PDB file of C-alpha atoms in Angstrom:
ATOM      1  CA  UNK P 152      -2.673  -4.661  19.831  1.00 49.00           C
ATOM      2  CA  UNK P 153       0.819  -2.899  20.307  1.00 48.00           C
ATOM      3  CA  UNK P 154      -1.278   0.649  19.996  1.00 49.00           C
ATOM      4  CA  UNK P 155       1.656   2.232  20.920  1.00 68.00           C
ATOM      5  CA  UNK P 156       4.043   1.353  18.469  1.00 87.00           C
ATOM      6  CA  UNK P 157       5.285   3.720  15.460  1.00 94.00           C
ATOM      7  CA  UNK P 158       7.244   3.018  12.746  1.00 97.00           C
ATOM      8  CA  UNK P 159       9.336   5.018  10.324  1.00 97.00           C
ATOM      9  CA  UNK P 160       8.288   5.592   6.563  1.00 97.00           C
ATOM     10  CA  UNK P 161      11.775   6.383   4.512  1.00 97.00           C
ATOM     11  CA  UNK P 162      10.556   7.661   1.190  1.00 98.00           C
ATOM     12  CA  UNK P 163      12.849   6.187  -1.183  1.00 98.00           C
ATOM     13  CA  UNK P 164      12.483   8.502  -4.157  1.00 98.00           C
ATOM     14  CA  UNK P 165       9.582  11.129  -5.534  1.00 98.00           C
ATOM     15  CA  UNK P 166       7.382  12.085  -8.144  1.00 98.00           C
ATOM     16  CA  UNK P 167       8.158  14.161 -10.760  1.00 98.00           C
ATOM     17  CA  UNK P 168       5.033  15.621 -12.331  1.00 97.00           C
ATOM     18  CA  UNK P 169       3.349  19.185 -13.813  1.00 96.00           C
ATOM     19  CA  UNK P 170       0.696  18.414 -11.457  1.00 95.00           C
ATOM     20  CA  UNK P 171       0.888  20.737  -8.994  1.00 93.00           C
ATOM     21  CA  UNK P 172      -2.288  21.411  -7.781  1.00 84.00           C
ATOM     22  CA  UNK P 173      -3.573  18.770  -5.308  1.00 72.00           C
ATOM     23  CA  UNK P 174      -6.903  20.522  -5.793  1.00 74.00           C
ATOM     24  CA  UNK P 175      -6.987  19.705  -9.447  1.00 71.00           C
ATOM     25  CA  UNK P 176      -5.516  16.406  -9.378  1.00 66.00           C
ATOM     26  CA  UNK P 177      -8.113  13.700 -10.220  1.00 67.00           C
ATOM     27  CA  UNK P 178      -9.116  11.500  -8.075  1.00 64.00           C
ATOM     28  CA  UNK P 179      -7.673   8.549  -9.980  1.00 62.00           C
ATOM     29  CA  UNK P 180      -5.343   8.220 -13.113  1.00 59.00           C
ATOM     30  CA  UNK P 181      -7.568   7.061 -15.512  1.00 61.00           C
ATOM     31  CA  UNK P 182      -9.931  10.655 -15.145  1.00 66.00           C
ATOM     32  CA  UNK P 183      -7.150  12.308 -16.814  1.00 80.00           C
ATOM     33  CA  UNK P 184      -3.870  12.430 -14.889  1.00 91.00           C
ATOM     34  CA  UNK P 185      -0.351  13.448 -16.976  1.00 95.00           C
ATOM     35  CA  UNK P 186       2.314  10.840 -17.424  1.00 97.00           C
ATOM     36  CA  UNK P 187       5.179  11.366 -14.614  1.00 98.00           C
ATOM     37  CA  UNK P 188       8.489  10.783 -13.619  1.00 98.00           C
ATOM     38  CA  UNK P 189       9.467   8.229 -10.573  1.00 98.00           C
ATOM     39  CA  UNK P 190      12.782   9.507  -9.754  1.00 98.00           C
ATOM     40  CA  UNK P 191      14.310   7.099  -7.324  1.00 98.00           C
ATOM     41  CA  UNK P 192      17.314   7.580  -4.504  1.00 97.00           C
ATOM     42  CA  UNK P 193      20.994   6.415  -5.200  1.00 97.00           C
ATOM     43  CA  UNK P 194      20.971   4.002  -2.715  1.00 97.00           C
ATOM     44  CA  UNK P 195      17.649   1.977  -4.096  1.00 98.00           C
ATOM     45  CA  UNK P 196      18.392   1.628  -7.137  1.00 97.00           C
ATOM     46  CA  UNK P 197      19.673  -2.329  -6.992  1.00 98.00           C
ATOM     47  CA  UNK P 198      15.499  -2.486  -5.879  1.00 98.00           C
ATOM     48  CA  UNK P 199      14.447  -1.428  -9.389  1.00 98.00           C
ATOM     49  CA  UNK P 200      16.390  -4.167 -11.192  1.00 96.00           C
ATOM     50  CA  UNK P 201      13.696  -6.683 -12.802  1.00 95.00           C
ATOM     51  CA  UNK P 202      11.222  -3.758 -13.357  1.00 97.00           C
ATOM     52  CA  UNK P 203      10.934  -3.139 -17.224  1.00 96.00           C
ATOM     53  CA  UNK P 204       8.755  -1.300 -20.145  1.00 97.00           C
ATOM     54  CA  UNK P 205       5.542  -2.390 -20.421  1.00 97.00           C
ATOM     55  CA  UNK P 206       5.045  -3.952 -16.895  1.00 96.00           C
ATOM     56  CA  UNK P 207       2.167  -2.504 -15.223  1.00 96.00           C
ATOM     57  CA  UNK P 208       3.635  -2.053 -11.094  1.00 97.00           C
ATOM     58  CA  UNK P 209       1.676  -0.728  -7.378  1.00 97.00           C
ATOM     59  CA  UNK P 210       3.251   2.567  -6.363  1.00 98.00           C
ATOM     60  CA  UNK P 211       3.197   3.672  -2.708  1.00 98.00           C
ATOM     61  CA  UNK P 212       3.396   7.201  -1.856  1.00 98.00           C
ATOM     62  CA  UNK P 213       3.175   9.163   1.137  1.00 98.00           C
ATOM     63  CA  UNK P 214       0.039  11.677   0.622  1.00 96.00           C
ATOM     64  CA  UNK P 215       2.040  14.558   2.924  1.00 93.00           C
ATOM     65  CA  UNK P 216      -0.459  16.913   2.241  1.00 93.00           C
ATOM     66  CA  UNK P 217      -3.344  15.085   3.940  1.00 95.00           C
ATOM     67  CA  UNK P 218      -5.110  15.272   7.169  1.00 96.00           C
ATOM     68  CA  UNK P 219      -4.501  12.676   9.499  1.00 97.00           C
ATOM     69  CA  UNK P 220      -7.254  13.387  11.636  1.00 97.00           C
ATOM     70  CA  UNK P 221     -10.038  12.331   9.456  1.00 97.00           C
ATOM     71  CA  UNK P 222     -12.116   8.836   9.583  1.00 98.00           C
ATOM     72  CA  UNK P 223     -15.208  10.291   8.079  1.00 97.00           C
ATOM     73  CA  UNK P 224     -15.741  11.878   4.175  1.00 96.00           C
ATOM     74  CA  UNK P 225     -18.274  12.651   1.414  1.00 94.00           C
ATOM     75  CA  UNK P 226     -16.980  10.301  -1.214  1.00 86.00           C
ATOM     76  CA  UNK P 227     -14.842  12.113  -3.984  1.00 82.00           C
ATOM     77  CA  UNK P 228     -15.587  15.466  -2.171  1.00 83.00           C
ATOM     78  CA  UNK P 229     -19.024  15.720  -3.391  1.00 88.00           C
ATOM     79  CA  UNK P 230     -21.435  16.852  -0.130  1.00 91.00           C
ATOM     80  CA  UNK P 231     -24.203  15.240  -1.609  1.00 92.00           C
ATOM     81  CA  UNK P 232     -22.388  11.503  -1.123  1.00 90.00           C
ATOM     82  CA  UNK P 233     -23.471  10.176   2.110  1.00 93.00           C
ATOM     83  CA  UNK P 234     -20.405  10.103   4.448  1.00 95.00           C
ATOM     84  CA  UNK P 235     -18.534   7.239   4.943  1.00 96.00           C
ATOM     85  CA  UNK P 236     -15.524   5.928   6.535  1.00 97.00           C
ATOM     86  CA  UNK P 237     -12.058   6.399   4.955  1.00 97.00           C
ATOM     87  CA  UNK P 238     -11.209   2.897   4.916  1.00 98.00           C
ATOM     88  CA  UNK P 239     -14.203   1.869   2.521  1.00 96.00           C
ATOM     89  CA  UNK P 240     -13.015   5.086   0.142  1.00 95.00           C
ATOM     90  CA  UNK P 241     -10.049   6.422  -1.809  1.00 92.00           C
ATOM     91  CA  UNK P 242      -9.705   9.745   0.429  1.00 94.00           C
ATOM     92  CA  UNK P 243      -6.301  10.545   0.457  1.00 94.00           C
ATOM     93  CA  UNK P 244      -7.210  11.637   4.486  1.00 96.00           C
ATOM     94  CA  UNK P 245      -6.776   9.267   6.508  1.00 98.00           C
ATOM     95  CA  UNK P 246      -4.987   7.917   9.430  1.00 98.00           C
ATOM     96  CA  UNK P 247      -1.813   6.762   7.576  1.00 98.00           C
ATOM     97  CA  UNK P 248      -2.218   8.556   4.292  1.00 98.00           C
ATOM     98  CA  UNK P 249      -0.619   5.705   2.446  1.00 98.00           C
ATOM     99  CA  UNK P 250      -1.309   6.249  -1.539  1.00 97.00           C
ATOM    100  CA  UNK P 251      -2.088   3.477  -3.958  1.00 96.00           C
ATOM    101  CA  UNK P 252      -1.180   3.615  -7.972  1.00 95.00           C
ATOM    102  CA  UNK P 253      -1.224   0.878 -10.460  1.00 95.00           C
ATOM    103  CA  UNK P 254       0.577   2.744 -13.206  1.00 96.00           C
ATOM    104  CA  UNK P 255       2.378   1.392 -16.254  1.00 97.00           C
ATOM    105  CA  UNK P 256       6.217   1.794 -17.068  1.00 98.00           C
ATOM    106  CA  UNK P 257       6.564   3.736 -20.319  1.00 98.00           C
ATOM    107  CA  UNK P 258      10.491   3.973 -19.738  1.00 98.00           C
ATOM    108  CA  UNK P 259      13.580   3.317 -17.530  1.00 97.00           C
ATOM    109  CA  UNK P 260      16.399   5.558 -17.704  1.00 97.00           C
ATOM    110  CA  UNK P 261      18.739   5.588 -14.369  1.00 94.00           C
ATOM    111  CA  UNK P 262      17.264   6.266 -11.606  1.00 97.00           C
ATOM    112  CA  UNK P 263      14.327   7.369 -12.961  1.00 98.00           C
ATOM    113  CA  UNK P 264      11.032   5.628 -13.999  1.00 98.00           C
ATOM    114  CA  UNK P 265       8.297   7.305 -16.390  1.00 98.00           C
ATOM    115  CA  UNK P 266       4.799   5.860 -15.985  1.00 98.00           C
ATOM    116  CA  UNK P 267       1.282   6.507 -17.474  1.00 97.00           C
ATOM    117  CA  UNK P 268      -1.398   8.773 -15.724  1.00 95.00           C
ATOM    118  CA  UNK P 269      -0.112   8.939 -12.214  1.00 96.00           C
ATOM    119  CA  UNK P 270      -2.853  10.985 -10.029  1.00 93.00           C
ATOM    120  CA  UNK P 271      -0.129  12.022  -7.717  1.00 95.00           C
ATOM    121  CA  UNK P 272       1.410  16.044  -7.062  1.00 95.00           C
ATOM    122  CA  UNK P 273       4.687  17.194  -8.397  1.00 97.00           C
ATOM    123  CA  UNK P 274       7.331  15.640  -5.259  1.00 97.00           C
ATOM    124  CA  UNK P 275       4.876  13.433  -3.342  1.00 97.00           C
ATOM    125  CA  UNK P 276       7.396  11.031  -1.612  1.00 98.00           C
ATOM    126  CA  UNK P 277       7.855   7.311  -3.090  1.00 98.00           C
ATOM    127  CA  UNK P 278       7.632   4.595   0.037  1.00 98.00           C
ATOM    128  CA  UNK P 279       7.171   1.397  -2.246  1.00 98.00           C
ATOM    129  CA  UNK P 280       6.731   0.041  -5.359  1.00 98.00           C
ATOM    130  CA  UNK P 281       5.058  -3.686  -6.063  1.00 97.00           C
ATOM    131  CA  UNK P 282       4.403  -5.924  -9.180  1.00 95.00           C
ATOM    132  CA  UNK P 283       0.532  -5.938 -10.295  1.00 92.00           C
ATOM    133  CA  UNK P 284      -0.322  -9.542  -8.810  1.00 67.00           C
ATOM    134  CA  UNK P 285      -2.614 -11.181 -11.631  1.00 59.00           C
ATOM    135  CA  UNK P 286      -1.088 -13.234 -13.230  1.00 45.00           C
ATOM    136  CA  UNK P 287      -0.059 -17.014 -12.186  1.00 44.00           C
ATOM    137  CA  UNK P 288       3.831 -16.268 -13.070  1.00 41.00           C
ATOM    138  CA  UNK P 289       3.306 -14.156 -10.052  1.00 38.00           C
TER     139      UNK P 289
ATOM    140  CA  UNK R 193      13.836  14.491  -3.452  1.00 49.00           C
ATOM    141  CA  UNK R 194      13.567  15.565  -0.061  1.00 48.00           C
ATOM    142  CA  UNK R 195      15.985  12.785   1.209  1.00 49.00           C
ATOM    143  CA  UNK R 196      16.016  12.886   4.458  1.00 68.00           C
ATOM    144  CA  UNK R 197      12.498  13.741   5.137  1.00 88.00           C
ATOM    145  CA  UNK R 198      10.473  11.032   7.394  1.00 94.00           C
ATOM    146  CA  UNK R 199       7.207  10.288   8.001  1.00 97.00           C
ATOM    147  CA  UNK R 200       5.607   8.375  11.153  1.00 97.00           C
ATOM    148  CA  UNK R 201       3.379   5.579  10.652  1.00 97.00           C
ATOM    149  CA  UNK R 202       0.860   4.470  13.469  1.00 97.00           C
ATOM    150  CA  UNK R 203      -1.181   1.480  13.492  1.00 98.00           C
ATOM    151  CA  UNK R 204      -4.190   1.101  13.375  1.00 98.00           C
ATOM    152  CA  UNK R 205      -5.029  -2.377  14.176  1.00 98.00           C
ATOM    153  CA  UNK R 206      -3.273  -5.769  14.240  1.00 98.00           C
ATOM    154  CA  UNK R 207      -3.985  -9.194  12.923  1.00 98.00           C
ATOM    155  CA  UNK R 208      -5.211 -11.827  15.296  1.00 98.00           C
ATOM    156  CA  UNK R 209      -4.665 -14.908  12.982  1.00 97.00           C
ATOM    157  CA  UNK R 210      -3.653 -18.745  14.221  1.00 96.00           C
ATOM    158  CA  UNK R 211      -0.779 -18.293  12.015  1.00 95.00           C
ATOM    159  CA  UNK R 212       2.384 -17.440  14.235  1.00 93.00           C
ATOM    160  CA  UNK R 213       5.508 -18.707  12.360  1.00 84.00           C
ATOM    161  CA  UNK R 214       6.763 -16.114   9.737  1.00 72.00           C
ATOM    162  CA  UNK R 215       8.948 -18.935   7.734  1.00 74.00           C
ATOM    163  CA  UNK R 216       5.657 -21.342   7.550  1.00 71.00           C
ATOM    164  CA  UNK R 217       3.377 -18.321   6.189  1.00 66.00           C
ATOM    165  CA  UNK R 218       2.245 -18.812   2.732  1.00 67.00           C
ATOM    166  CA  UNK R 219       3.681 -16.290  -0.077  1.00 64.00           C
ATOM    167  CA  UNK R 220       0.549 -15.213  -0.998  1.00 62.00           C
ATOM    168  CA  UNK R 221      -3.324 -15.630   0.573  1.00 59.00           C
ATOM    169  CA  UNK R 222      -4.595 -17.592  -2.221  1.00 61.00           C
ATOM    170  CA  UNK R 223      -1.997 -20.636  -1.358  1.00 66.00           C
ATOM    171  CA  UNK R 224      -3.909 -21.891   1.578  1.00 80.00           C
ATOM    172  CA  UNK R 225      -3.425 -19.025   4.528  1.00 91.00           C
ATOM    173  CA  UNK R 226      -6.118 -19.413   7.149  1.00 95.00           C
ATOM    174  CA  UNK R 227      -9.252 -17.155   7.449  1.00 97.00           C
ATOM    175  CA  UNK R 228      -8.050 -14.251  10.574  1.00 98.00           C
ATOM    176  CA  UNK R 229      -9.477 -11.179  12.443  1.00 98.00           C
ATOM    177  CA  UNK R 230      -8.343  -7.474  11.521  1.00 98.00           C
ATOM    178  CA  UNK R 231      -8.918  -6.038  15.204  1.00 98.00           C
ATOM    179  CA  UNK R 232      -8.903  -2.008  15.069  1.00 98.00           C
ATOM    180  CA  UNK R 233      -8.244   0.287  17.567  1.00 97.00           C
ATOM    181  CA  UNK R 234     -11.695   1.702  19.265  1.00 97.00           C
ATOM    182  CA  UNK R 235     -10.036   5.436  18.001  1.00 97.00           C
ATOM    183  CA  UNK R 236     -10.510   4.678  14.136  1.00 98.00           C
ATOM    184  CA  UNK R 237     -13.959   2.714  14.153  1.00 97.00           C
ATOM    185  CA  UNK R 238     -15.345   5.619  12.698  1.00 98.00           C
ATOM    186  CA  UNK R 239     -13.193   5.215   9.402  1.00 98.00           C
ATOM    187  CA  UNK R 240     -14.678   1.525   9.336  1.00 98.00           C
ATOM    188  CA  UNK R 241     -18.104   2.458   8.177  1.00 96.00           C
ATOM    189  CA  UNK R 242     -18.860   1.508   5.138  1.00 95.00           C
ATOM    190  CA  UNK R 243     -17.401  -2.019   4.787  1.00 97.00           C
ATOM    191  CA  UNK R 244     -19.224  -4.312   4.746  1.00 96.00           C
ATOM    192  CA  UNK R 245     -19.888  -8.414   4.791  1.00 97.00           C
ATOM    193  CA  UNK R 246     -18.666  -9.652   0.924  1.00 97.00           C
ATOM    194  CA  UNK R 247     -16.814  -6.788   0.798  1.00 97.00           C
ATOM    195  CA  UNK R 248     -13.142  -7.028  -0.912  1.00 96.00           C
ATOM    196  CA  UNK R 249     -10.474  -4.678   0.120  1.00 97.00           C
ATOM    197  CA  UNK R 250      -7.238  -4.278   0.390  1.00 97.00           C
ATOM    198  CA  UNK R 251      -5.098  -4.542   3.426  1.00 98.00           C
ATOM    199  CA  UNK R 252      -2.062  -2.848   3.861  1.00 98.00           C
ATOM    200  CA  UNK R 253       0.240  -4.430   7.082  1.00 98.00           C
ATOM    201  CA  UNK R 254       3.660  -2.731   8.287  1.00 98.00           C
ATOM    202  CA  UNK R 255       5.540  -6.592   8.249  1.00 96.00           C
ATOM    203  CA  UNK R 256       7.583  -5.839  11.428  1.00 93.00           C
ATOM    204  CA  UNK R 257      10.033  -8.344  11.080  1.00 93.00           C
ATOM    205  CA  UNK R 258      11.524  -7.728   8.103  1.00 95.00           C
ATOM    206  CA  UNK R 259      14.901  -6.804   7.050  1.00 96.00           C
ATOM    207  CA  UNK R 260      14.595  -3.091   5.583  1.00 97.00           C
ATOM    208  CA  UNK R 261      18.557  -3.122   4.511  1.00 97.00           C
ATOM    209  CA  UNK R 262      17.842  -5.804   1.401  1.00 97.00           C
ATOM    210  CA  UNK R 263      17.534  -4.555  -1.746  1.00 98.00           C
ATOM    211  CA  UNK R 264      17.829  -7.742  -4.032  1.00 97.00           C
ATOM    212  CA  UNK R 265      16.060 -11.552  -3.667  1.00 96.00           C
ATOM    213  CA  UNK R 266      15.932 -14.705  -4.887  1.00 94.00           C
ATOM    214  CA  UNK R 267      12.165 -14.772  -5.216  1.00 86.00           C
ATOM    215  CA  UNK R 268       9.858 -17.290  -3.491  1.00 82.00           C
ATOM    216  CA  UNK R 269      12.819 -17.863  -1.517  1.00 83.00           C
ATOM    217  CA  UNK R 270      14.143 -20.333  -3.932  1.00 88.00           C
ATOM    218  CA  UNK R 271      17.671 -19.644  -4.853  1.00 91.00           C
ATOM    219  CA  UNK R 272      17.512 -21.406  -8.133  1.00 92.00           C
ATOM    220  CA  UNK R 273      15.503 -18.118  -8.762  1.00 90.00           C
ATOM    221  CA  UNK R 274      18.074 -15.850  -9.891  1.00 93.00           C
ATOM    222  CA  UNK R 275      17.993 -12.405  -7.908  1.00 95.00           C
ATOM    223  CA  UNK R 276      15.565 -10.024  -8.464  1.00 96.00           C
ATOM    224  CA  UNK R 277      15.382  -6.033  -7.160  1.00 97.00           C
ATOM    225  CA  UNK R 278      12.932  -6.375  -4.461  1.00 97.00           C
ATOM    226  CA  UNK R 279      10.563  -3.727  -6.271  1.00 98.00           C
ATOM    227  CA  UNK R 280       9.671  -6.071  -8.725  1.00 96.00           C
ATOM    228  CA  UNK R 281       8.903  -9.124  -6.122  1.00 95.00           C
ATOM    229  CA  UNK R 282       6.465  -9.243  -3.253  1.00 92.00           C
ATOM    230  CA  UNK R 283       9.373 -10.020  -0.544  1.00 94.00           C
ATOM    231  CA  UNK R 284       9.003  -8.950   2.712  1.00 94.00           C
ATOM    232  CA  UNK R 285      12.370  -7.474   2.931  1.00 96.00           C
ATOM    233  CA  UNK R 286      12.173  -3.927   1.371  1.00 98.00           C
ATOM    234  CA  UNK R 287      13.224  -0.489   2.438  1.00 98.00           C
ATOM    235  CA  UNK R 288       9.604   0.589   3.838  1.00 98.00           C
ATOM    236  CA  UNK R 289       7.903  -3.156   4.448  1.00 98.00           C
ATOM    237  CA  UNK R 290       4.039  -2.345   3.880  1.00 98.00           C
ATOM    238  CA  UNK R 291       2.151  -5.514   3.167  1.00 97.00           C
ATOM    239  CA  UNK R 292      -0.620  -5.534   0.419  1.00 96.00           C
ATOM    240  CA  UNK R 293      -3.139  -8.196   1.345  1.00 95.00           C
ATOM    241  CA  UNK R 294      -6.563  -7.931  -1.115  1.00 95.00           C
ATOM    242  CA  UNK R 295      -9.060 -10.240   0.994  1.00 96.00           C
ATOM    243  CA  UNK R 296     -12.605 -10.416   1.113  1.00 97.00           C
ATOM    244  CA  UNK R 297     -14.617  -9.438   4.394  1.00 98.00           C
ATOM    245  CA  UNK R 298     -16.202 -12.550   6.022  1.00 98.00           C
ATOM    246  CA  UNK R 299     -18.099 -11.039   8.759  1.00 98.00           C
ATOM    247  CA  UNK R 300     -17.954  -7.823  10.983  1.00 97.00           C
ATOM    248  CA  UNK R 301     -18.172  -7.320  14.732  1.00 97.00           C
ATOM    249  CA  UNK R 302     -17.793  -4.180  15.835  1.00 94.00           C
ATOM    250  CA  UNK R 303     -13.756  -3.678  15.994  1.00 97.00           C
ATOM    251  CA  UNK R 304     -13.574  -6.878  14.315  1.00 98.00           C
ATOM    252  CA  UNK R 305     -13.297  -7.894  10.606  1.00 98.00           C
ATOM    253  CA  UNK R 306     -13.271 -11.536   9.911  1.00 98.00           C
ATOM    254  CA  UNK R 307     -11.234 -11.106   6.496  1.00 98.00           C
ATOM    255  CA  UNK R 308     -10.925 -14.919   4.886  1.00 97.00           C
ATOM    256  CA  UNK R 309      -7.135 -16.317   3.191  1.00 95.00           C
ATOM    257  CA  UNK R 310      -4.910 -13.574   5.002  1.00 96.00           C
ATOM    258  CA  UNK R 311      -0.908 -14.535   4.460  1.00 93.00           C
ATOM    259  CA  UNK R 312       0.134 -12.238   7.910  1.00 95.00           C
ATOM    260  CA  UNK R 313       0.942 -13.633  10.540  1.00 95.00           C
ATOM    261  CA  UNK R 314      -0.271 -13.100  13.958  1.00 97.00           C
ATOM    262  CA  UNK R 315       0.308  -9.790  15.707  1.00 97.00           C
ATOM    263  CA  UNK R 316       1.086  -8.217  12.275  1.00 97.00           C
ATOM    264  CA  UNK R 317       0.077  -4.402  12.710  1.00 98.00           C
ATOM    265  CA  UNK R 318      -2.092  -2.533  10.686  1.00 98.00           C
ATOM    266  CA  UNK R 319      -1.669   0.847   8.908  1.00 98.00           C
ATOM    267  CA  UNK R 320      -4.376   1.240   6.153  1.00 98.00           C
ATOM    268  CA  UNK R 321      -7.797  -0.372   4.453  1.00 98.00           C
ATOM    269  CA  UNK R 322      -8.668   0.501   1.378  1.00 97.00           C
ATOM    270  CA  UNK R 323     -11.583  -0.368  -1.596  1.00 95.00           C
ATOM    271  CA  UNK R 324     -10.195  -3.082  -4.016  1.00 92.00           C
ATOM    272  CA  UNK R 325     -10.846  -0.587  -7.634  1.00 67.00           C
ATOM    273  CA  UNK R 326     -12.276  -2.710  -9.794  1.00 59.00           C
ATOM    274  CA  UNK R 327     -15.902  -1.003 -10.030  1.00 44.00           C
ATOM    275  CA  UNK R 328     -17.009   1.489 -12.087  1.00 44.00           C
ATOM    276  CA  UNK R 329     -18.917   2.359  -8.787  1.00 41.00           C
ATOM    277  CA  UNK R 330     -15.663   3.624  -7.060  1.00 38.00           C
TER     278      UNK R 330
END
């Protein structure tokens, strides 16, 4: 089970947003969130090459605001949701807060990305970015 | 942009799966990758409640082996491909190599999740579980 291994998340870029109120974010992009910035490192950007208007991509970022310590929540904060474990909800506590966006590419200028209703805070770090997988050319 | 900012990732689990050679792994679950165990540590079982048999969710993996120093592929592997930036393709080399598996829970007993078509290999750890969002319900 190698429980004693780590390994080292390099956030390769952040979000640029006027969100900057975790409190007030929603909970997921389509209850509202503003369109936002992906402003990648220097050193990435041969990564973003293939990624173009229109496409609708997975964006990893590193919640660094949330407790680690959790395994337990009322669903979307509300007390009067039963508890349940983290890994059957969307809480951004959780062991390895690890978040998950499927966002669509409005533009592409440089090094930075613009995308539709991201839920995320003003300079939450960027670990990843994937293509939406549903489609066969996939 | 907080460059040189890290973050620690600690897993929580690893896949016990009769696949064990990386280069014979399918690309992608759905092209014939063998039913495997999720095994989680007895610290996080609390975060498991919740999930349940029929279940689909989505995996995320740290994929240990690969090379975090590539930035561009030829996708599938296939060099007729011409090369891609490794954001837009689901390679394993990337600079932060988190695996996104969505699978559908087979069976559950107690630190073990029988998850069906998973493309990791054997030992692979795990960092994160998450709902697939596809429900109004989430």
């Amino acid at each position: 089970m190698n429980q004693r291994r780590r390994f080292e998340v390099t956030p390769v870029g952040a979000v640029e947003s006027p969100l900057t109120d975790p409190a007030a974010a929603p909970k997921q992009g389509h209850e509202g969130a503003p369109d936002a910035w992906l402003v990648f490192e220097p050193r990435v950007l041969d990564a973003l090459d293939g990624i173009r208007t229109g496409d609708r991509i997975i964006l990893l970022t590193w919640l660094d605001r949330a407790r680690r310590d959790v395994l337990r929540v009322h669903p979307r904060d509300d007390i009067t949701n039963p508890e349940q474990g983290v890994f059957s909800t969307r809480s951004a506590d959780r062991p390895n807060p690890i978040g998950l966006h499927e966002v669509e590419v409005m533009a592409i200028e440089g090094p930075s990305v613009r995308v539709r209703s991201l839920e995320a805070v003003d300079g939450t770090p960027i670990v990843d970015v994937k293509p939406v997988l549903r489609y066969p050319s996939d």
